[in-house]
């Protein structure tokens, strides 16, 4: 049985969390999992394929193997483990894009400003990069692509849980506001064969969605329209429901009220808004939402409690009707015209 660690030992390990995170990032960057998908290989062989020094690679792989990512078989030969396998590209539920995006240098530069932001109220990302996140992406299209793919990668387990948790049968047209590459909308349309969908996002993202496999799949493409624009100006008209996943958490309350008001103005008479986000519960339990909230603090957004959602809904002329939990970490916060 593993020895129970003392509090200083646990704290030592917590404090080096970024070492492991950075190693996982390097493994993703070098596509080491892809290089091992046909079976074990020697470090020499891997180093040549990855264009990296063999001794450094050996130490990187040995450290990763100590936390279950890759395993050494014999004579400096490494193989995939179930954890390492998630870093392969092009597989269902791949975590490659997430591992690549979440520890990329642009994110690190913003995290360096977290304490400054906490002291001054400045948005750390703005201090680091001079522009808000989504403006930054307009000039860094490669980062935007990896960001889009990383959202799809963390959505693989979340989307089926969302589609299963909510009864979409009473809805005829569903608008996915800030729907990214369309993986959520495609999942919901697949499980609701008569539902029509509108995927709405910024022009550069919609251009990418048109080439991606989600809303272009047979059986989906016929029922799905793609529209681009700025959701702070307007959202497509005539929807019965406006779903927004991981959208409100990117923004401050004022911006969210504007966006919710735009949905209210465009939706059909009995229309609904469906906000899909973490709903923060009280208590000290481990929580994906409470940690993701710090990433949001860095870009100027926040995760919210039910009460905080209700207050923003009220300001936008909406009434929070219920919170529908999903089997994943996210909940669906439903609202109608007040
Ligand atoms: C965190 S991602 C969420 C994507 C998707 N809903 C998901 O869960 O995978 C936020 C999305 O909002 C879009 N977005 C940001 N600002 C926007 C704006 N002003 N108008 C339209 N879309 C915007 C981004 O392009 C991005 O696709």
mmCIF file of C-alpha atoms and ligand atoms in Angstrom:
data_model
loop_
_atom_site.group_PDB
_atom_site.id
_atom_site.type_symbol
_atom_site.label_atom_id
_atom_site.label_comp_id
_atom_site.label_asym_id
_atom_site.label_seq_id
_atom_site.Cartn_x
_atom_site.Cartn_y
_atom_site.Cartn_z
ATOM 1 C CA UNK A 1 0.000 0.000 0.000
ATOM 2 C CA UNK A 2 1.281 3.495 -0.838
ATOM 3 C CA UNK A 3 2.713 5.347 2.159
ATOM 4 C CA UNK A 4 0.501 8.216 3.386
ATOM 5 C CA UNK A 5 2.375 11.456 2.734
ATOM 6 C CA UNK A 6 2.908 14.049 5.452
ATOM 7 C CA UNK A 7 1.500 17.574 4.919
ATOM 8 C CA UNK A 8 4.944 18.996 3.949
ATOM 9 C CA UNK A 9 5.388 16.185 1.415
ATOM 10 C CA UNK A 10 1.934 16.807 -0.029
ATOM 11 C CA UNK A 11 2.701 20.539 -0.214
ATOM 12 C CA UNK A 12 6.043 19.868 -1.933
ATOM 13 C CA UNK A 13 4.157 17.909 -4.580
ATOM 14 C CA UNK A 14 1.396 20.495 -4.964
ATOM 15 C CA UNK A 15 4.004 23.223 -5.428
ATOM 16 C CA UNK A 16 5.641 21.404 -8.349
ATOM 17 C CA UNK A 17 2.363 20.790 -10.172
ATOM 18 C CA UNK A 18 3.598 22.891 -13.070
ATOM 19 C CA UNK A 19 6.608 20.589 -13.639
ATOM 20 C CA UNK A 20 4.295 17.758 -14.604
ATOM 21 C CA UNK A 21 1.976 20.074 -16.557
ATOM 22 C CA UNK A 22 4.912 21.369 -18.577
ATOM 23 C CA UNK A 23 6.240 17.865 -19.282
ATOM 24 C CA UNK A 24 2.803 16.807 -20.534
ATOM 25 C CA UNK A 25 2.836 19.887 -22.766
ATOM 26 C CA UNK A 26 6.241 18.920 -24.205
ATOM 27 C CA UNK A 27 5.033 15.357 -24.838
ATOM 28 C CA UNK A 28 2.100 16.821 -26.775
ATOM 29 C CA UNK A 29 4.293 19.265 -28.668
ATOM 30 C CA UNK A 30 6.677 16.462 -29.765
ATOM 31 C CA UNK A 31 3.709 14.144 -30.532
ATOM 32 C CA UNK A 32 5.450 11.388 -28.548
ATOM 33 C CA UNK A 33 2.205 9.414 -28.170
ATOM 34 C CA UNK A 34 1.776 9.294 -31.953
ATOM 35 C CA UNK A 35 5.365 8.112 -32.332
ATOM 36 C CA UNK A 36 4.614 5.198 -29.978
ATOM 37 C CA UNK A 37 1.241 4.146 -31.343
ATOM 38 C CA UNK A 38 2.651 1.157 -33.269
ATOM 39 C CA UNK A 39 4.490 -0.196 -30.226
ATOM 40 C CA UNK A 40 7.511 0.402 -27.951
ATOM 41 C CA UNK A 41 10.552 2.260 -29.336
ATOM 42 C CA UNK A 42 14.006 3.076 -28.020
ATOM 43 C CA UNK A 43 14.816 6.564 -26.823
ATOM 44 C CA UNK A 44 17.468 6.888 -29.573
ATOM 45 C CA UNK A 45 14.875 6.105 -32.213
ATOM 46 C CA UNK A 46 12.267 8.435 -30.661
ATOM 47 C CA UNK A 47 14.809 11.238 -30.262
ATOM 48 C CA UNK A 48 15.721 11.080 -33.953
ATOM 49 C CA UNK A 49 12.050 11.126 -34.940
ATOM 50 C CA UNK A 50 11.237 14.010 -32.570
ATOM 51 C CA UNK A 51 14.397 16.027 -33.289
ATOM 52 C CA UNK A 52 15.543 16.175 -29.654
ATOM 53 C CA UNK A 53 18.612 15.159 -27.599
ATOM 54 C CA UNK A 54 18.324 11.463 -26.550
ATOM 55 C CA UNK A 55 19.583 11.974 -22.986
ATOM 56 C CA UNK A 56 17.150 14.843 -22.328
ATOM 57 C CA UNK A 57 14.318 12.850 -23.888
ATOM 58 C CA UNK A 58 15.143 9.845 -21.712
ATOM 59 C CA UNK A 59 14.882 11.967 -18.575
ATOM 60 C CA UNK A 60 11.643 13.602 -19.738
ATOM 61 C CA UNK A 61 10.061 10.210 -20.489
ATOM 62 C CA UNK A 62 11.339 8.675 -17.238
ATOM 63 C CA UNK A 63 9.797 11.554 -15.245
ATOM 64 C CA UNK A 64 6.507 11.244 -17.130
ATOM 65 C CA UNK A 65 6.517 7.475 -16.572
ATOM 66 C CA UNK A 66 6.806 8.129 -12.834
ATOM 67 C CA UNK A 67 3.321 9.701 -12.956
ATOM 68 C CA UNK A 68 1.817 7.040 -15.243
ATOM 69 C CA UNK A 69 2.268 8.835 -18.578
ATOM 70 C CA UNK A 70 4.322 6.378 -20.753
ATOM 71 C CA UNK A 71 6.195 3.407 -19.262
ATOM 72 C CA UNK A 72 9.764 2.201 -19.671
ATOM 73 C CA UNK A 73 9.870 -1.456 -20.707
ATOM 74 C CA UNK A 74 13.598 -2.251 -20.835
ATOM 75 C CA UNK A 75 16.871 -0.783 -22.101
ATOM 76 C CA UNK A 76 15.531 2.772 -22.465
ATOM 77 C CA UNK A 77 12.599 1.575 -24.529
ATOM 78 C CA UNK A 78 9.204 3.238 -23.895
ATOM 79 C CA UNK A 79 5.584 2.325 -24.573
ATOM 80 C CA UNK A 80 2.171 3.955 -24.299
ATOM 81 C CA UNK A 81 0.075 3.644 -21.131
ATOM 82 C CA UNK A 82 -3.695 4.364 -21.035
ATOM 83 C CA UNK A 83 -2.879 7.925 -19.865
ATOM 84 C CA UNK A 84 -0.223 8.491 -22.536
ATOM 85 C CA UNK A 85 -2.609 7.127 -25.175
ATOM 86 C CA UNK A 86 -4.962 10.092 -24.598
ATOM 87 C CA UNK A 87 -2.217 12.336 -26.041
ATOM 88 C CA UNK A 88 -2.493 10.740 -29.489
ATOM 89 C CA UNK A 89 -3.877 12.966 -32.234
ATOM 90 C CA UNK A 90 -6.872 12.008 -34.354
ATOM 91 C CA UNK A 91 -8.432 9.540 -31.893
ATOM 92 C CA UNK A 92 -11.849 9.921 -30.242
ATOM 93 C CA UNK A 93 -11.473 11.725 -26.889
ATOM 94 C CA UNK A 94 -7.949 12.884 -27.735
ATOM 95 C CA UNK A 95 -6.536 15.245 -25.098
ATOM 96 C CA UNK A 96 -3.656 16.295 -27.370
ATOM 97 C CA UNK A 97 -4.972 19.757 -28.257
ATOM 98 C CA UNK A 98 -5.899 20.460 -24.629
ATOM 99 C CA UNK A 99 -2.413 19.483 -23.386
ATOM 100 C CA UNK A 100 -0.904 21.656 -26.107
ATOM 101 C CA UNK A 101 -3.091 24.710 -25.511
ATOM 102 C CA UNK A 102 -3.345 24.879 -21.743
ATOM 103 C CA UNK A 103 0.396 25.183 -21.135
ATOM 104 C CA UNK A 104 1.358 27.191 -24.164
ATOM 105 C CA UNK A 105 3.590 30.220 -23.612
ATOM 106 C CA UNK A 106 0.816 32.773 -24.186
ATOM 107 C CA UNK A 107 -1.109 31.262 -21.278
ATOM 108 C CA UNK A 108 1.981 31.131 -19.049
ATOM 109 C CA UNK A 109 2.725 34.782 -19.729
ATOM 110 C CA UNK A 110 -0.782 35.659 -18.521
ATOM 111 C CA UNK A 111 -0.525 33.411 -15.423
ATOM 112 C CA UNK A 112 2.674 35.260 -14.453
ATOM 113 C CA UNK A 113 0.496 38.360 -14.000
ATOM 114 C CA UNK A 114 -2.085 36.680 -11.724
ATOM 115 C CA UNK A 115 -0.715 38.128 -8.492
ATOM 116 C CA UNK A 116 -0.405 41.578 -10.072
ATOM 117 C CA UNK A 117 -4.028 41.264 -11.231
ATOM 118 C CA UNK A 118 -5.184 40.142 -7.799
ATOM 119 C CA UNK A 119 -3.470 43.161 -6.215
ATOM 120 C CA UNK A 120 -4.604 45.787 -8.714
ATOM 121 C CA UNK A 121 -7.828 44.456 -10.239
ATOM 122 C CA UNK A 122 -6.184 44.537 -13.695
ATOM 123 C CA UNK A 123 -6.960 41.636 -16.020
ATOM 124 C CA UNK A 124 -3.756 39.524 -16.089
ATOM 125 C CA UNK A 125 -4.171 38.568 -19.752
ATOM 126 C CA UNK A 126 -4.471 42.237 -20.748
ATOM 127 C CA UNK A 127 -1.346 43.122 -18.752
ATOM 128 C CA UNK A 128 0.587 40.331 -20.482
ATOM 129 C CA UNK A 129 -0.656 40.758 -24.034
ATOM 130 C CA UNK A 130 -2.180 44.248 -24.276
ATOM 131 C CA UNK A 131 -5.458 42.945 -25.757
ATOM 132 C CA UNK A 132 -8.315 40.680 -24.529
ATOM 133 C CA UNK A 133 -8.082 36.936 -25.254
ATOM 134 C CA UNK A 134 -10.375 36.775 -28.299
ATOM 135 C CA UNK A 135 -8.724 39.840 -29.892
ATOM 136 C CA UNK A 136 -5.337 38.202 -29.302
ATOM 137 C CA UNK A 137 -6.601 35.135 -31.207
ATOM 138 C CA UNK A 138 -7.519 37.260 -34.231
ATOM 139 C CA UNK A 139 -3.821 38.020 -34.710
ATOM 140 C CA UNK A 140 -2.561 34.566 -33.666
ATOM 141 C CA UNK A 141 -4.549 32.229 -35.865
ATOM 142 C CA UNK A 142 -2.475 29.143 -35.049
ATOM 143 C CA UNK A 143 -3.218 29.624 -31.330
ATOM 144 C CA UNK A 144 -6.908 30.114 -32.217
ATOM 145 C CA UNK A 145 -6.965 26.829 -34.102
ATOM 146 C CA UNK A 146 -5.385 24.915 -31.205
ATOM 147 C CA UNK A 147 -7.781 26.670 -28.794
ATOM 148 C CA UNK A 148 -10.778 25.557 -30.894
ATOM 149 C CA UNK A 149 -9.460 21.988 -31.068
ATOM 150 C CA UNK A 150 -8.783 21.981 -27.315
ATOM 151 C CA UNK A 151 -12.378 23.034 -26.604
ATOM 152 C CA UNK A 152 -13.533 20.124 -28.773
ATOM 153 C CA UNK A 153 -11.172 17.775 -26.943
ATOM 154 C CA UNK A 154 -12.458 18.603 -23.446
ATOM 155 C CA UNK A 155 -16.031 18.507 -24.809
ATOM 156 C CA UNK A 156 -15.874 14.868 -25.836
ATOM 157 C CA UNK A 157 -17.084 13.633 -22.450
ATOM 158 C CA UNK A 158 -19.185 16.729 -21.659
ATOM 159 C CA UNK A 159 -21.312 16.898 -24.823
ATOM 160 C CA UNK A 160 -23.099 13.514 -24.560
ATOM 161 C CA UNK A 161 -23.865 14.320 -20.891
ATOM 162 C CA UNK A 162 -25.452 17.645 -21.920
ATOM 163 C CA UNK A 163 -27.452 16.056 -24.755
ATOM 164 C CA UNK A 164 -28.723 13.369 -22.357
ATOM 165 C CA UNK A 165 -29.597 15.691 -19.472
ATOM 166 C CA UNK A 166 -31.969 18.087 -21.242
ATOM 167 C CA UNK A 167 -35.222 17.379 -23.122
ATOM 168 C CA UNK A 168 -34.755 19.175 -26.449
ATOM 169 C CA UNK A 169 -37.931 17.598 -27.902
ATOM 170 C CA UNK A 170 -40.093 20.706 -27.414
ATOM 171 C CA UNK A 171 -37.619 22.867 -29.368
ATOM 172 C CA UNK A 172 -37.681 23.292 -33.124
ATOM 173 C CA UNK A 173 -34.616 25.543 -33.700
ATOM 174 C CA UNK A 174 -31.603 25.594 -31.394
ATOM 175 C CA UNK A 175 -29.003 28.356 -31.779
ATOM 176 C CA UNK A 176 -25.527 27.558 -30.411
ATOM 177 C CA UNK A 177 -24.100 30.970 -29.528
ATOM 178 C CA UNK A 178 -20.282 30.902 -29.575
ATOM 179 C CA UNK A 179 -20.590 27.282 -30.646
ATOM 180 C CA UNK A 180 -16.947 26.961 -31.740
ATOM 181 C CA UNK A 181 -16.303 24.136 -34.204
ATOM 182 C CA UNK A 182 -19.832 22.754 -33.603
ATOM 183 C CA UNK A 183 -19.181 19.575 -31.632
ATOM 184 C CA UNK A 184 -21.932 20.256 -29.034
ATOM 185 C CA UNK A 185 -24.547 21.227 -31.632
ATOM 186 C CA UNK A 186 -23.724 18.152 -33.747
ATOM 187 C CA UNK A 187 -24.055 15.891 -30.677
ATOM 188 C CA UNK A 188 -27.456 17.369 -29.765
ATOM 189 C CA UNK A 189 -28.727 17.234 -33.379
ATOM 190 C CA UNK A 190 -27.642 13.604 -33.637
ATOM 191 C CA UNK A 191 -29.749 12.617 -30.614
ATOM 192 C CA UNK A 192 -32.729 14.776 -31.709
ATOM 193 C CA UNK A 193 -33.407 13.861 -35.371
ATOM 194 C CA UNK A 194 -36.043 16.533 -36.065
ATOM 195 C CA UNK A 195 -34.248 19.438 -34.395
ATOM 196 C CA UNK A 196 -32.755 22.211 -36.568
ATOM 197 C CA UNK A 197 -29.589 24.023 -35.524
ATOM 198 C CA UNK A 198 -27.783 27.306 -36.094
ATOM 199 C CA UNK A 199 -24.059 27.452 -35.309
ATOM 200 C CA UNK A 200 -23.013 31.017 -34.521
ATOM 201 C CA UNK A 201 -19.479 32.256 -33.827
ATOM 202 C CA UNK A 202 -16.837 34.691 -35.049
ATOM 203 C CA UNK A 203 -16.066 34.561 -38.810
ATOM 204 C CA UNK A 204 -12.631 32.926 -38.392
ATOM 205 C CA UNK A 205 -14.110 30.186 -36.188
ATOM 206 C CA UNK A 206 -17.074 29.523 -38.498
ATOM 207 C CA UNK A 207 -14.622 29.249 -41.420
ATOM 208 C CA UNK A 208 -12.866 26.490 -39.454
ATOM 209 C CA UNK A 209 -16.180 24.772 -38.498
ATOM 210 C CA UNK A 210 -17.068 24.573 -42.210
ATOM 211 C CA UNK A 211 -14.006 22.362 -42.705
ATOM 212 C CA UNK A 212 -14.383 20.343 -39.488
ATOM 213 C CA UNK A 213 -16.269 17.036 -39.320
ATOM 214 C CA UNK A 214 -18.998 17.945 -36.790
ATOM 215 C CA UNK A 215 -21.707 20.063 -38.438
ATOM 216 C CA UNK A 216 -20.655 18.900 -41.898
ATOM 217 C CA UNK A 217 -21.503 15.245 -41.174
ATOM 218 C CA UNK A 218 -24.245 13.523 -43.175
ATOM 219 C CA UNK A 219 -27.576 13.711 -41.328
ATOM 220 C CA UNK A 220 -26.481 16.919 -39.568
ATOM 221 C CA UNK A 221 -25.428 19.249 -42.388
ATOM 222 C CA UNK A 222 -28.959 19.206 -43.871
ATOM 223 C CA UNK A 223 -30.422 20.555 -40.589
ATOM 224 C CA UNK A 224 -27.705 22.994 -39.612
ATOM 225 C CA UNK A 225 -27.059 26.568 -40.708
ATOM 226 C CA UNK A 226 -23.760 28.353 -40.040
ATOM 227 C CA UNK A 227 -23.748 32.080 -39.273
ATOM 228 C CA UNK A 228 -20.969 34.409 -38.195
ATOM 229 C CA UNK A 229 -20.956 37.706 -36.337
ATOM 230 C CA UNK A 230 -20.294 39.416 -33.031
ATOM 231 C CA UNK A 231 -22.600 38.170 -30.277
ATOM 232 C CA UNK A 232 -22.300 41.485 -28.427
ATOM 233 C CA UNK A 233 -23.973 43.161 -31.418
ATOM 234 C CA UNK A 234 -26.653 40.566 -32.215
ATOM 235 C CA UNK A 235 -27.410 36.849 -32.324
ATOM 236 C CA UNK A 236 -29.435 35.042 -35.049
ATOM 237 C CA UNK A 237 -33.166 35.663 -34.833
ATOM 238 C CA UNK A 238 -36.015 33.174 -34.497
ATOM 239 C CA UNK A 239 -34.530 30.469 -32.263
ATOM 240 C CA UNK A 240 -36.593 28.558 -29.714
ATOM 241 C CA UNK A 241 -33.539 28.097 -27.529
ATOM 242 C CA UNK A 242 -30.106 29.731 -27.324
ATOM 243 C CA UNK A 243 -27.465 27.464 -25.889
ATOM 244 C CA UNK A 244 -24.135 28.921 -24.689
ATOM 245 C CA UNK A 245 -21.503 26.518 -23.439
ATOM 246 C CA UNK A 246 -18.383 27.903 -21.774
ATOM 247 C CA UNK A 247 -19.405 31.378 -22.969
ATOM 248 C CA UNK A 248 -20.657 33.424 -19.998
ATOM 249 C CA UNK A 249 -17.674 32.294 -17.911
ATOM 250 C CA UNK A 250 -15.351 34.148 -20.338
ATOM 251 C CA UNK A 251 -16.883 37.545 -19.517
ATOM 252 C CA UNK A 252 -17.697 39.966 -16.702
ATOM 253 C CA UNK A 253 -21.302 40.479 -15.553
ATOM 254 C CA UNK A 254 -21.878 43.568 -17.684
ATOM 255 C CA UNK A 255 -20.853 41.814 -20.898
ATOM 256 C CA UNK A 256 -22.938 38.744 -19.973
ATOM 257 C CA UNK A 257 -26.040 40.882 -19.391
ATOM 258 C CA UNK A 258 -25.536 42.418 -22.867
ATOM 259 C CA UNK A 259 -25.226 38.972 -24.443
ATOM 260 C CA UNK A 260 -28.238 37.578 -22.555
ATOM 261 C CA UNK A 261 -30.254 40.662 -23.568
ATOM 262 C CA UNK A 262 -29.312 40.043 -27.218
ATOM 263 C CA UNK A 263 -30.593 36.457 -26.908
ATOM 264 C CA UNK A 264 -33.805 37.722 -25.275
ATOM 265 C CA UNK A 265 -34.324 40.207 -28.134
ATOM 266 C CA UNK A 266 -33.831 37.567 -30.859
ATOM 267 C CA UNK A 267 -35.638 34.556 -29.381
ATOM 268 C CA UNK A 268 -39.156 33.427 -30.224
ATOM 269 C CA UNK A 269 -42.007 34.370 -27.888
ATOM 270 C CA UNK A 270 -41.608 31.308 -25.670
ATOM 271 C CA UNK A 271 -37.875 31.117 -26.233
ATOM 272 C CA UNK A 272 -35.330 29.901 -23.701
ATOM 273 C CA UNK A 273 -31.704 30.531 -22.906
ATOM 274 C CA UNK A 274 -29.659 27.511 -21.880
ATOM 275 C CA UNK A 275 -26.399 28.511 -20.232
ATOM 276 C CA UNK A 276 -24.019 25.568 -19.934
ATOM 277 C CA UNK A 277 -21.286 26.297 -17.415
ATOM 278 C CA UNK A 278 -20.033 25.234 -14.021
ATOM 279 C CA UNK A 279 -22.477 26.208 -11.277
ATOM 280 C CA UNK A 280 -20.280 26.641 -8.229
ATOM 281 C CA UNK A 281 -21.540 24.874 -5.121
ATOM 282 C CA UNK A 282 -20.567 25.849 -1.560
ATOM 283 C CA UNK A 283 -18.096 23.699 0.394
ATOM 284 C CA UNK A 284 -14.530 22.496 -0.033
ATOM 285 C CA UNK A 285 -14.985 19.518 -2.333
ATOM 286 C CA UNK A 286 -12.569 19.058 -5.239
ATOM 287 C CA UNK A 287 -14.020 21.040 -8.135
ATOM 288 C CA UNK A 288 -13.026 21.483 -11.790
ATOM 289 C CA UNK A 289 -15.083 24.701 -11.738
ATOM 290 C CA UNK A 290 -13.203 26.298 -8.852
ATOM 291 C CA UNK A 291 -9.865 25.788 -10.614
ATOM 292 C CA UNK A 292 -11.210 26.786 -14.035
ATOM 293 C CA UNK A 293 -12.458 29.949 -12.302
ATOM 294 C CA UNK A 294 -8.816 31.040 -11.891
ATOM 295 C CA UNK A 295 -8.211 30.635 -15.621
ATOM 296 C CA UNK A 296 -11.273 32.866 -16.040
ATOM 297 C CA UNK A 297 -9.942 35.380 -13.486
ATOM 298 C CA UNK A 298 -6.892 35.628 -15.734
ATOM 299 C CA UNK A 299 -8.915 36.523 -18.824
ATOM 300 C CA UNK A 300 -11.490 38.732 -17.072
ATOM 301 C CA UNK A 301 -14.348 36.245 -16.676
ATOM 302 C CA UNK A 302 -15.641 34.116 -13.790
ATOM 303 C CA UNK A 303 -17.462 30.923 -12.838
ATOM 304 C CA UNK A 304 -20.703 31.638 -10.972
ATOM 305 C CA UNK A 305 -23.117 30.369 -8.319
ATOM 306 C CA UNK A 306 -26.827 29.849 -9.028
ATOM 307 C CA UNK A 307 -27.578 33.118 -7.225
ATOM 308 C CA UNK A 308 -25.081 35.002 -9.393
ATOM 309 C CA UNK A 309 -26.621 33.564 -12.579
ATOM 310 C CA UNK A 310 -30.117 34.498 -11.355
ATOM 311 C CA UNK A 311 -29.055 38.119 -10.742
ATOM 312 C CA UNK A 312 -27.581 38.475 -14.254
ATOM 313 C CA UNK A 313 -30.652 36.843 -15.816
ATOM 314 C CA UNK A 314 -32.898 39.336 -13.965
ATOM 315 C CA UNK A 315 -30.849 42.298 -15.241
ATOM 316 C CA UNK A 316 -31.285 41.003 -18.789
ATOM 317 C CA UNK A 317 -35.094 40.711 -18.369
ATOM 318 C CA UNK A 318 -34.965 36.931 -17.925
ATOM 319 C CA UNK A 319 -36.079 34.601 -15.152
ATOM 320 C CA UNK A 320 -33.954 31.636 -14.095
ATOM 321 C CA UNK A 321 -36.371 28.689 -14.203
ATOM 322 C CA UNK A 322 -34.146 25.766 -13.186
ATOM 323 C CA UNK A 323 -30.647 24.349 -13.059
ATOM 324 C CA UNK A 324 -30.380 20.948 -14.738
ATOM 325 C CA UNK A 325 -27.293 19.000 -13.633
ATOM 326 C CA UNK A 326 -25.495 16.773 -16.148
ATOM 327 C CA UNK A 327 -23.439 13.642 -15.501
ATOM 328 C CA UNK A 328 -20.350 15.739 -16.233
ATOM 329 C CA UNK A 329 -19.107 18.771 -14.299
ATOM 330 C CA UNK A 330 -21.351 21.261 -16.136
ATOM 331 C CA UNK A 331 -24.984 22.237 -15.497
ATOM 332 C CA UNK A 332 -27.623 23.732 -17.768
ATOM 333 C CA UNK A 333 -29.023 26.990 -16.376
ATOM 334 C CA UNK A 334 -32.383 27.578 -18.039
ATOM 335 C CA UNK A 335 -34.037 30.983 -18.370
ATOM 336 C CA UNK A 336 -37.160 32.439 -20.000
ATOM 337 C CA UNK A 337 -38.477 35.993 -20.461
ATOM 338 C CA UNK A 338 -39.305 37.420 -17.029
HETATM 339 C C1 LIG B 1 -14.572 29.085 -24.604
HETATM 340 S S1 LIG B 1 -15.020 28.974 -26.285
HETATM 341 C C2 LIG B 1 -16.452 27.925 -26.204
HETATM 342 C C3 LIG B 1 -16.718 27.232 -27.495
HETATM 343 C C4 LIG B 1 -17.863 26.199 -27.444
HETATM 344 N N1 LIG B 1 -19.110 26.759 -26.981
HETATM 345 C C5 LIG B 1 -17.458 25.016 -26.581
HETATM 346 O O1 LIG B 1 -17.960 24.835 -25.491
HETATM 347 O O2 LIG B 1 -16.583 24.266 -27.029
HETATM 348 C C6 LIG B 1 -15.738 30.581 -26.562
HETATM 349 C C7 LIG B 1 -16.263 30.798 -27.976
HETATM 350 O O3 LIG B 1 -16.836 32.120 -28.033
HETATM 351 C C8 LIG B 1 -16.517 32.684 -29.310
HETATM 352 N N2 LIG B 1 -16.593 34.142 -29.230
HETATM 353 C C9 LIG B 1 -15.821 34.956 -28.447
HETATM 354 N N3 LIG B 1 -16.173 36.242 -28.630
HETATM 355 C C10 LIG B 1 -17.182 36.248 -29.547
HETATM 356 C C11 LIG B 1 -17.974 37.280 -30.126
HETATM 357 N N4 LIG B 1 -17.791 38.559 -29.788
HETATM 358 N N5 LIG B 1 -18.932 36.923 -31.001
HETATM 359 C C12 LIG B 1 -19.129 35.618 -31.354
HETATM 360 N N6 LIG B 1 -18.424 34.582 -30.809
HETATM 361 C C13 LIG B 1 -17.455 34.901 -29.920
HETATM 362 C C14 LIG B 1 -15.104 32.169 -29.552
HETATM 363 O O4 LIG B 1 -14.725 32.278 -30.892
HETATM 364 C C15 LIG B 1 -15.180 30.751 -29.038
HETATM 365 O O5 LIG B 1 -15.542 29.853 -30.050
#
